Structure formats: structure tokens, C-alpha cells
Short mmCIF file of C-alpha atoms and ligand atoms in Angstrom, two decimals:
data_model
loop_
_atom_site.label_atom_id
_atom_site.label_comp_id
_atom_site.label_asym_id
_atom_site.label_seq_id
_atom_site.Cartn_x
_atom_site.Cartn_y
_atom_site.Cartn_z
CA MET A 56 135.48 103.30 -27.80
CA LYS A 57 137.48 103.35 -30.99
CA ARG A 58 135.62 104.97 -33.97
CA ARG A 59 136.00 104.17 -37.60
CA ILE A 60 134.94 106.59 -40.10
CA GLY A 61 135.00 106.69 -43.99
CA ILE A 62 135.36 109.68 -46.12
CA LEU A 63 134.47 109.94 -50.12
CA THR A 64 134.02 112.67 -52.58
CA SER A 65 131.68 112.45 -55.50
CA GLY A 66 130.62 114.18 -58.87
CA GLY A 67 132.54 116.72 -60.39
CA ASP A 68 135.71 118.01 -58.18
CA CYS A 69 136.27 121.63 -57.15
CA PRO A 70 138.73 123.35 -55.12
CA GLY A 71 138.05 122.91 -51.36
CA LEU A 72 137.59 119.13 -51.14
CA ASN A 73 140.97 118.48 -49.71
CA ALA A 74 140.57 121.45 -47.32
CA THR A 75 137.32 120.06 -46.07
CA ILE A 76 138.68 116.52 -45.97
CA ARG A 77 141.26 118.25 -43.92
CA GLY A 78 138.86 119.75 -41.49
CA VAL A 79 137.12 116.46 -40.61
CA ALA A 80 140.18 114.47 -40.18
CA LYS A 81 141.79 117.10 -38.13
CA ALA A 82 138.68 117.80 -36.01
CA CYS A 83 138.39 114.07 -35.39
CA TYR A 84 141.99 113.57 -34.26
CA GLU A 85 141.90 116.63 -31.93
CA LYS A 86 138.70 115.16 -30.30
CA PHE A 87 139.59 111.24 -30.13
CA GLY A 88 143.36 111.48 -30.53
CA SER A 89 145.01 109.59 -33.11
CA ASP A 90 144.62 106.28 -31.43
CA GLY A 91 140.78 106.96 -30.92
CA ILE A 92 139.78 107.09 -34.47
CA GLU A 93 140.50 105.40 -37.74
CA ILE A 94 139.90 107.04 -40.95
CA VAL A 95 139.20 105.23 -44.30
CA GLY A 96 139.49 106.88 -47.66
CA ILE A 97 136.87 105.63 -50.23
CA ASN A 98 138.42 105.84 -53.87
CA ASP A 99 136.12 107.42 -56.63
CA GLY A 100 133.03 108.40 -54.79
CA TYR A 101 130.15 105.96 -54.75
CA SER A 102 132.35 103.70 -57.03
CA GLY A 103 134.58 102.83 -54.20
CA LEU A 104 132.14 102.32 -51.96
CA ILE A 105 130.21 99.82 -54.39
CA ASN A 106 133.56 98.06 -54.99
CA ASN A 107 134.71 98.13 -51.56
CA GLU A 108 138.01 100.30 -52.83
CA CYS A 109 139.26 101.61 -49.80
CA LYS A 110 142.44 102.70 -48.09
CA GLU A 111 143.49 103.36 -44.48
CA MET A 112 144.45 106.63 -43.84
CA GLU A 113 147.07 108.44 -41.45
CA PRO A 114 147.10 111.47 -39.86
CA SER A 115 149.95 112.60 -41.67
CA ASP A 116 147.97 112.11 -44.92
CA PHE A 117 145.87 115.18 -43.88
CA SER A 118 148.84 117.28 -43.55
CA GLY A 119 149.86 119.70 -46.39
CA ILE A 120 146.44 119.30 -48.29
CA LEU A 121 144.91 122.66 -47.54
CA THR A 122 145.67 124.40 -50.48
CA MET A 123 145.52 121.62 -52.80
CA GLY A 124 142.87 121.54 -55.62
CA GLY A 125 141.32 118.33 -56.62
CA THR A 126 140.40 115.58 -54.37
CA ILE A 127 142.86 113.08 -52.57
CA PHE A 128 140.41 110.23 -52.64
CA GLY A 129 139.47 110.80 -56.59
CA THR A 130 135.87 111.37 -57.75
CA LYS A 131 133.74 109.75 -60.14
CA ARG A 132 130.07 110.66 -61.29
CA THR A 133 127.62 107.74 -60.21
CA PRO A 134 124.21 108.67 -61.34
CA PHE A 135 121.50 108.70 -58.62
CA LYS A 136 119.24 107.37 -61.21
CA MET A 137 121.46 104.36 -61.67
CA MET A 138 121.88 103.49 -57.90
CA THR A 139 118.70 101.23 -58.16
CA VAL A 140 119.53 99.89 -61.62
CA VAL A 141 120.95 96.52 -61.90
CA GLU A 142 123.34 96.83 -64.87
CA GLU A 143 125.04 94.36 -66.92
CA ASP A 144 127.59 93.31 -64.32
CA ASN A 145 124.74 92.25 -62.24
CA VAL A 146 125.39 94.08 -59.17
CA ASP A 147 122.90 95.43 -56.66
CA LYS A 148 124.63 98.76 -55.73
CA VAL A 149 122.89 99.83 -52.89
CA LYS A 150 123.35 96.23 -51.20
CA ALA A 151 127.00 96.63 -52.30
CA MET A 152 127.47 100.13 -50.76
CA LYS A 153 126.06 98.69 -47.53
CA ASP A 154 128.05 95.45 -47.53
CA THR A 155 131.35 97.78 -47.68
CA TYR A 156 130.11 99.76 -44.91
CA LYS A 157 129.65 96.84 -42.77
CA LYS A 158 132.88 95.16 -43.95
CA GLN A 159 134.60 98.31 -43.22
CA LYS A 160 133.28 98.38 -39.69
CA LEU A 161 132.34 102.11 -40.22
CA ASP A 162 130.72 104.14 -37.65
CA CYS A 163 129.75 106.97 -40.12
CA LEU A 164 130.38 107.78 -43.73
CA PHE A 165 131.04 111.40 -44.63
CA THR A 166 130.00 112.47 -48.18
CA LEU A 167 131.25 115.36 -49.74
CA GLY A 168 129.46 115.97 -53.03
CA GLY A 169 126.79 118.26 -54.89
CA ASN A 170 123.04 117.54 -55.42
CA GLY A 171 123.21 114.09 -56.89
CA THR A 172 125.67 113.16 -54.13
CA HIS A 173 123.33 114.27 -51.66
CA LYS A 174 120.34 112.09 -53.06
CA THR A 175 122.42 108.95 -52.91
CA SER A 176 123.47 110.02 -49.19
CA ASN A 177 119.86 110.44 -48.52
CA LEU A 178 119.19 106.93 -50.01
CA LEU A 179 121.96 105.41 -47.84
CA ALA A 180 120.80 107.20 -44.53
CA SER A 181 117.23 105.87 -45.42
CA GLU A 182 118.74 102.63 -45.58
CA GLY A 183 120.01 102.82 -42.08
CA LEU A 184 123.69 104.01 -42.82
CA ASN A 185 124.93 106.91 -40.52
CA VAL A 186 125.84 109.41 -43.02
CA ILE A 187 126.62 113.08 -42.93
CA GLY A 188 127.13 115.22 -46.05
CA LEU A 189 129.19 118.28 -47.12
CA PRO A 190 127.83 120.74 -49.73
CA LYS A 191 130.43 120.79 -52.63
CA THR A 192 129.95 122.62 -56.16
CA ILE A 193 131.08 125.61 -57.97
CA ASP A 194 127.57 125.99 -59.22
CA ASN A 195 126.38 126.86 -55.69
CA ASP A 196 122.89 125.17 -56.75
CA ILE A 197 122.46 122.87 -53.40
CA PHE A 198 119.06 123.68 -51.87
CA GLY A 199 119.31 125.02 -48.02
CA THR A 200 122.52 126.66 -47.90
CA SER A 201 123.53 130.10 -49.08
CA VAL A 202 127.14 129.01 -50.14
CA THR A 203 128.90 125.56 -51.11
CA PHE A 204 132.79 125.37 -51.06
CA GLY A 205 134.31 125.57 -54.35
CA PHE A 206 131.90 128.53 -55.69
CA HIS A 207 133.89 131.30 -54.37
CA THR A 208 137.13 130.18 -56.21
CA ALA A 209 135.41 129.53 -59.13
CA VAL A 210 133.98 133.10 -59.03
CA ASP A 211 137.45 134.41 -58.60
CA ILE A 212 138.73 132.41 -61.44
CA ALA A 213 135.96 133.46 -63.82
CA THR A 214 136.11 136.99 -62.80
CA ASP A 215 139.84 136.86 -63.77
CA VAL A 216 138.80 135.38 -66.97
CA ILE A 217 136.59 138.25 -67.59
CA ASP A 218 139.01 140.91 -66.51
CA ARG A 219 141.61 139.36 -68.91
CA LEU A 220 138.87 139.43 -71.90
CA HIS A 221 138.34 143.31 -71.47
CA THR A 222 141.79 144.01 -72.97
CA THR A 223 141.16 142.14 -75.98
CA ALA A 224 137.42 143.31 -76.35
CA ASN A 225 138.71 146.90 -75.68
CA SER A 226 141.67 146.55 -78.15
CA HIS A 227 139.69 145.11 -80.97
CA GLY A 228 136.41 146.77 -80.49
CA ARG A 229 134.77 143.41 -80.10
CA ILE A 230 132.03 141.91 -78.21
CA MET A 231 133.41 138.64 -75.98
CA VAL A 232 131.01 136.21 -75.35
CA VAL A 233 132.39 134.00 -72.03
CA GLU A 234 130.70 130.70 -71.53
CA ILE A 235 130.58 130.07 -67.81
CA MET A 236 130.15 126.46 -66.32
CA GLY A 237 126.50 126.16 -64.54
CA ASN A 238 124.12 123.60 -66.32
CA LYS A 239 120.87 124.45 -64.72
CA ALA A 240 121.90 127.41 -62.11
CA GLY A 241 123.43 130.65 -63.14
CA TRP A 242 124.83 131.52 -59.88
CA LEU A 243 128.62 131.21 -61.00
CA THR A 244 127.76 133.56 -64.19
CA LEU A 245 125.86 136.06 -62.11
CA TYR A 246 128.40 136.46 -59.38
CA ALA A 247 131.39 136.61 -61.89
CA GLY A 248 129.38 138.68 -64.31
CA VAL A 249 128.90 141.16 -61.42
CA ALA A 250 132.49 140.98 -60.30
CA GLY A 251 133.97 141.13 -63.80
CA GLY A 252 131.93 144.08 -65.07
CA ALA A 253 130.21 142.29 -67.58
CA ASP A 254 127.59 144.22 -69.74
CA MET A 255 125.08 141.43 -70.19
CA ILE A 256 124.54 138.23 -68.18
CA VAL A 257 122.59 135.41 -69.20
CA ILE A 258 121.35 132.55 -66.90
CA PRO A 259 119.14 129.70 -67.31
CA GLU A 260 116.57 131.07 -65.03
CA ILE A 261 116.18 134.05 -67.32
CA PRO A 262 115.46 132.93 -70.74
CA PHE A 263 117.04 135.16 -73.32
CA ASP A 264 115.81 136.87 -76.35
CA ILE A 265 118.52 137.16 -78.74
CA ASP A 266 116.90 140.83 -79.96
CA LYS A 267 117.17 142.18 -76.61
CA LEU A 268 120.81 141.15 -76.46
CA CYS A 269 121.54 142.85 -79.70
CA GLU A 270 119.74 145.82 -78.62
CA ALA A 271 122.02 145.95 -75.58
CA CYS A 272 125.17 145.58 -77.67
CA GLU A 273 123.96 148.28 -80.20
CA LYS A 274 123.01 150.74 -77.39
CA ARG A 275 126.57 150.42 -75.78
CA GLU A 276 128.30 151.08 -79.37
CA LYS A 277 125.98 154.28 -79.96
CA ALA A 278 126.96 155.21 -76.38
CA GLY A 279 130.52 155.46 -77.76
CA LYS A 280 131.46 152.18 -75.89
CA ALA A 281 133.78 149.99 -78.25
CA PHE A 282 133.40 146.70 -76.97
CA SER A 283 131.01 144.46 -74.69
CA ILE A 284 131.59 141.62 -72.45
CA MET A 285 128.63 139.00 -72.27
CA ALA A 286 128.79 136.28 -69.41
CA VAL A 287 126.49 133.46 -70.57
CA ALA A 288 126.00 130.39 -68.48
CA GLU A 289 126.37 127.06 -70.07
CA GLY A 290 122.92 125.99 -69.44
CA ALA A 291 121.29 129.20 -70.96
CA PHE A 292 118.42 128.78 -73.41
CA ASP A 293 116.30 131.42 -75.24
CA THR A 294 112.74 132.59 -74.63
CA GLU A 295 111.46 129.95 -77.69
CA GLU A 296 113.49 127.05 -76.07
CA ALA A 297 111.77 127.74 -72.61
CA LYS A 298 108.57 126.73 -74.12
CA MET A 299 109.95 123.29 -74.87
CA LYS A 300 110.34 120.43 -72.50
CA LYS A 301 113.84 119.70 -71.52
CA LYS A 302 114.26 116.52 -73.68
CA GLU A 303 112.40 118.53 -76.80
CA ARG A 304 115.25 121.23 -76.15
CA ALA A 305 117.98 118.78 -75.93
CA LYS A 306 116.85 117.01 -79.32
CA LYS A 307 116.83 120.10 -81.25
CA ARG A 308 120.53 121.02 -79.87
CA VAL A 309 121.64 117.96 -80.86
CA GLU A 310 120.09 118.38 -84.35
CA ALA A 311 121.72 121.84 -84.45
CA GLY A 312 124.91 120.19 -83.55
CA GLU A 313 125.29 122.34 -80.51
CA LYS A 314 125.81 121.66 -76.80
CA THR A 315 125.44 125.18 -75.26
CA ALA A 316 123.92 128.46 -76.74
CA SER A 317 127.11 130.43 -76.58
CA ALA A 318 128.28 129.96 -80.15
CA ARG A 319 124.65 130.65 -81.34
CA ILE A 320 124.67 133.93 -79.25
CA ALA A 321 127.84 135.01 -80.74
CA ALA A 322 127.35 134.19 -84.53
CA THR A 323 123.72 136.03 -84.30
CA ILE A 324 125.09 139.03 -82.62
CA GLU A 325 127.79 139.26 -84.96
CA ALA A 326 125.21 138.75 -87.92
CA ASN A 327 122.70 141.02 -86.78
CA THR A 328 124.92 144.23 -85.38
CA GLY A 329 127.86 143.81 -87.55
CA ILE A 330 130.19 143.70 -84.27
CA GLU A 331 133.04 141.32 -84.43
CA THR A 332 132.09 138.67 -81.66
CA ARG A 333 134.19 135.88 -80.24
CA VAL A 334 133.60 133.26 -77.76
CA CYS A 335 135.82 132.11 -74.56
CA VAL A 336 135.22 128.97 -73.01
CA PRO A 337 137.24 128.50 -69.71
CA GLY A 338 135.56 125.46 -68.83
CA HIS A 339 137.05 122.88 -66.31
CA MET A 340 139.82 125.57 -65.45
CA LEU A 341 137.05 127.19 -63.35
CA ARG A 342 137.31 124.18 -61.36
CA GLY A 343 141.03 123.74 -61.09
CA GLY A 344 143.79 124.85 -58.79
CA SER A 345 144.11 125.97 -55.08
CA PRO A 346 141.09 127.05 -53.29
CA SER A 347 140.66 130.84 -52.34
CA ALA A 348 141.10 132.19 -48.85
CA TYR A 349 137.18 132.10 -48.68
CA ASP A 350 136.75 128.56 -49.70
CA ARG A 351 139.70 127.40 -47.16
CA VAL A 352 138.09 129.09 -44.24
CA LEU A 353 134.23 127.63 -45.49
CA ALA A 354 135.84 124.21 -45.81
CA THR A 355 137.37 124.25 -42.51
CA GLN A 356 134.26 125.53 -40.80
CA PHE A 357 132.08 122.99 -42.63
CA GLY A 358 134.64 120.17 -42.12
CA THR A 359 134.75 120.70 -38.44
CA ARG A 360 131.00 121.20 -38.11
CA ALA A 361 130.50 117.90 -39.66
CA ALA A 362 132.86 116.12 -37.36
CA GLU A 363 130.87 117.65 -34.63
CA LEU A 364 127.79 116.11 -36.27
CA LEU A 365 129.73 112.69 -35.66
CA PHE A 366 130.54 113.93 -31.95
CA LYS A 367 127.11 114.13 -31.30
CA GLU A 368 126.05 111.22 -33.10
CA LYS A 369 123.67 113.24 -35.33
CA PHE A 370 123.22 111.36 -38.46
CA GLY A 371 121.21 111.80 -42.00
CA TYR A 372 122.51 115.58 -41.83
CA THR A 373 124.33 117.81 -44.27
CA VAL A 374 125.92 120.98 -43.17
CA ALA A 375 125.11 124.31 -44.46
CA MET A 376 125.34 128.09 -44.06
CA VAL A 377 122.06 129.99 -43.44
CA ASP A 378 121.84 133.40 -42.58
CA GLY A 379 125.81 133.68 -42.28
CA GLU A 380 125.73 130.86 -39.65
CA ILE A 381 127.16 127.31 -40.14
CA THR A 382 124.30 125.07 -39.45
CA GLU A 383 122.93 121.71 -40.69
CA ASN A 384 120.06 120.60 -42.88
CA LYS A 385 118.24 116.88 -42.50
CA LEU A 386 119.28 114.96 -45.74
CA GLU A 387 115.80 114.31 -46.44
CA ASP A 388 114.63 117.92 -46.33
CA ILE A 389 117.15 118.98 -49.01
CA ALA A 390 117.82 115.94 -51.40
CA GLY A 391 116.37 116.23 -54.90
CA LYS A 392 115.97 120.02 -54.47
CA THR A 393 118.07 122.61 -56.62
CA LYS A 394 118.79 126.27 -55.65
CA PHE A 395 118.08 128.34 -58.53
CA VAL A 396 118.53 132.06 -58.84
CA ASP A 397 115.30 133.87 -58.37
CA LYS A 398 114.50 136.63 -60.82
CA ASP A 399 114.21 138.93 -57.84
CA ASP A 400 117.50 137.79 -56.11
CA GLN A 401 119.36 141.04 -54.74
CA MET A 402 122.30 140.29 -57.18
CA VAL A 403 119.96 140.31 -60.27
CA LEU A 404 118.56 143.41 -59.08
CA ALA A 405 121.70 145.27 -58.19
CA ALA A 406 122.99 144.32 -61.57
CA ARG A 407 120.05 145.55 -63.33
CA ARG A 408 120.50 148.99 -61.15
CA ILE A 409 124.13 149.30 -62.96
CA GLY A 410 122.49 148.95 -66.56
CA ILE A 411 123.41 145.17 -66.68
CA SER A 412 121.12 143.46 -69.20
CA PHE A 413 119.97 139.95 -68.62
CA GLY A 414 118.55 139.69 -72.34
CA ASP A 415 114.69 139.50 -71.29
O1 F6P B 587 128.40 120.51 -61.49
C1 F6P B 587 129.79 121.07 -61.84
C2 F6P B 587 129.94 121.17 -63.10
O2 F6P B 587 131.34 121.80 -63.14
C3 F6P B 587 128.98 122.03 -64.06
O3 F6P B 587 129.02 123.47 -63.70
C4 F6P B 587 129.25 121.45 -65.24
O4 F6P B 587 128.21 121.43 -66.04
C5 F6P B 587 129.50 119.94 -64.84
O5 F6P B 587 130.18 119.79 -63.70
C6 F6P B 587 130.71 119.40 -65.78
O6 F6P B 587 130.83 118.28 -65.54
P1 F6P B 587 132.04 117.33 -66.20
O7 F6P B 587 133.35 117.44 -65.13
O8 F6P B 587 131.36 115.96 -65.65
O9 F6P B 587 132.13 117.72 -67.62
#
């Protein structure tokens, strides 16, 4: 029996998407032979599934992509909350995705993505499609897996940024505030902060008190340390903002003309301490380029495990890493949940033990 599978990548891109796609594809060709399986690449995430924008893949398409950043299929953000909303184009998106699945005669759909992607995967699984998810994101915030592919490469890049900022911070005796991606969860800032030797780490899970951050900078100055490095997550907010509802906080930010807290933190620190302060925002550079060795290995483990799920006809699952072992979770158990940094996470405790301030 010849199988036919579809693969899509959805949400923000990250290093390791192609390595994971390659893992799925190569494992399938090994198992069924190149005549025993047909692979369909779906363009631009769920948008391609809605609009039946697909391409037939050949085994050679999956060669030479292990080290490539981005995604060979393209990706798009198609918010989960809009999936069940019929917009101006009058398209019933869920029906359209099911129709494409049928038209393409797919036996299974592999979805590579983050939290939003997994929610839609779960919806499609509940609608009767055979779906297998793979956990992607530099944010590392997918519930039920200790790690996602893309995370460690981003940690490496952010660490390199912090390393490089040390020289300017030191030469000029400045405070360098580096804003690191991570809107909801602070994993990337926490890990890169520890790896890069940041003096302060500010994450959404631990709302900051600006006075405490100023104190931490002054304490270092008094101890003869000419500079400080502060790693601030994109989604960080202060103790006052923590009391507000999400919408109220967003409104306040719009009124203040700010998207993130980093510039405000830097300006207040400079005004209150008199120490020259600068902000650096590496932004999407954290998602760019070739995956690290760790992520290539993880992508291969995840991709081939996902293929195994197909072989066993175990659908409605997403692969995961739990206690160092590659395993899987039911999509319905993890969809819609976010993995946040716990205040007592071992990495937070280790950081505190070496004197890193969280501004709390
Ligand atoms: O989810 C990954 C992520 O990189 C977040 O860290 C960041 O907030 C967001 O994507 C940025 O998204 P976009 O590429 O749409 O600007």
C-alpha cells in the first residue's frame, strides 16, 4: 500500500525546521522505499492547507537541507482564534483544510509549529484528520516537552550577542540592556542570560521592580564593576503592570508609545543612577541561520520519532522530550497550554546563587 503524507510548517520560523522535515522524510523513504511513499509539501503553513497550495516532493528535495535555516515550505502566522471565524472571503477554513486533506488523498499530516500550530492541529485531529505534531519554537514554551527545536540555536545566538556586548559595556563603563525574544515566556532570556554571564535577568514570569534593578546596577558600581549587562525578555513587565489585565497593560503601552519595556528600563536606570545605558535588540537575528549541532540532533530525533508514529498509525500526538527521552504527548493534553518558567526553576535558582538579580 502506497502512503501519501503532507508536511507543513506554521508560525514563526526557526533554525531546525528543515532538519526536522528531513528527519521525517528520510525515515519514511527508508521504511517504505521511494516508491512506497509520496510526500506533499504544503506552502506557508495552514494558509496553504486552506488554499490547497501544495507541491509534490522528490527524495532529492530533502537532501542538503540539514544545515539550512528557515523552512523550504515557507510559513505564515494563521491565528488559531481565526480558524473558526468566516471572514470577508467567505471561506470556512476548517472545511477548506479538510477538503485539501481529502483532495490531496493524504494519509497523515505532519505539522511543525508552536503553541498556536498545536491548537489548530488538535482541532484538525478532533475533526478526524490524522495529524502528528512536532514542537518548534525559539521560545521553548510548549507544554509537555522539556525542549523544542530552535531553542538551543537561539540560546547560542543570544549568548554570542551578550558576549559581544561585554566589550563595549566594559570599554565605556556602560549598562547594556539586551532585549531578547520571548513574549510570554522567559526561557530564552534566562538561558542566554546565564550562558552569557548577564548581571540581571528580567522575564515575564518574574515582574520587575525598577528600583531593584537600579539598586543592582549601583551595587555593582560600588563594588568596582564598571559595567552591567541586563538581559530583558521582550514580554517583561513591572510589578505595577503585573496588577493589570493583559488588555489594560497593552493599552497603557500603546498610550506610552512603547511596545516593550526595555527602552523604559534603560531610560529610568540612566536617569536614576547616572550610569550611561544603551539598548540592543537583536530581534529576528535570534531566529536566523543554520541550526546548532544540538538542534540538528534534536530535529533528527523528533523527525524520525514522528515518522515512527506514522508507521504505528498513532495519530493525534505530538513528539516531545521528557526526562531526556524522546516520547510523545496526546495533542489534546497539551494544546492550549503554555510552559512558563517557574519562579523556583533550577535555572532561576542557579542564577540567584551566583548573584544574578531578577529585579524582584
Ligand atoms: O514565537 C517565536 C517568536 O520569535 C517570539 O519570540 C516573538 O515574540 C515572535 O515570534 C515574533 O514574531 P514575528 O516574527 O511575527 O514578528
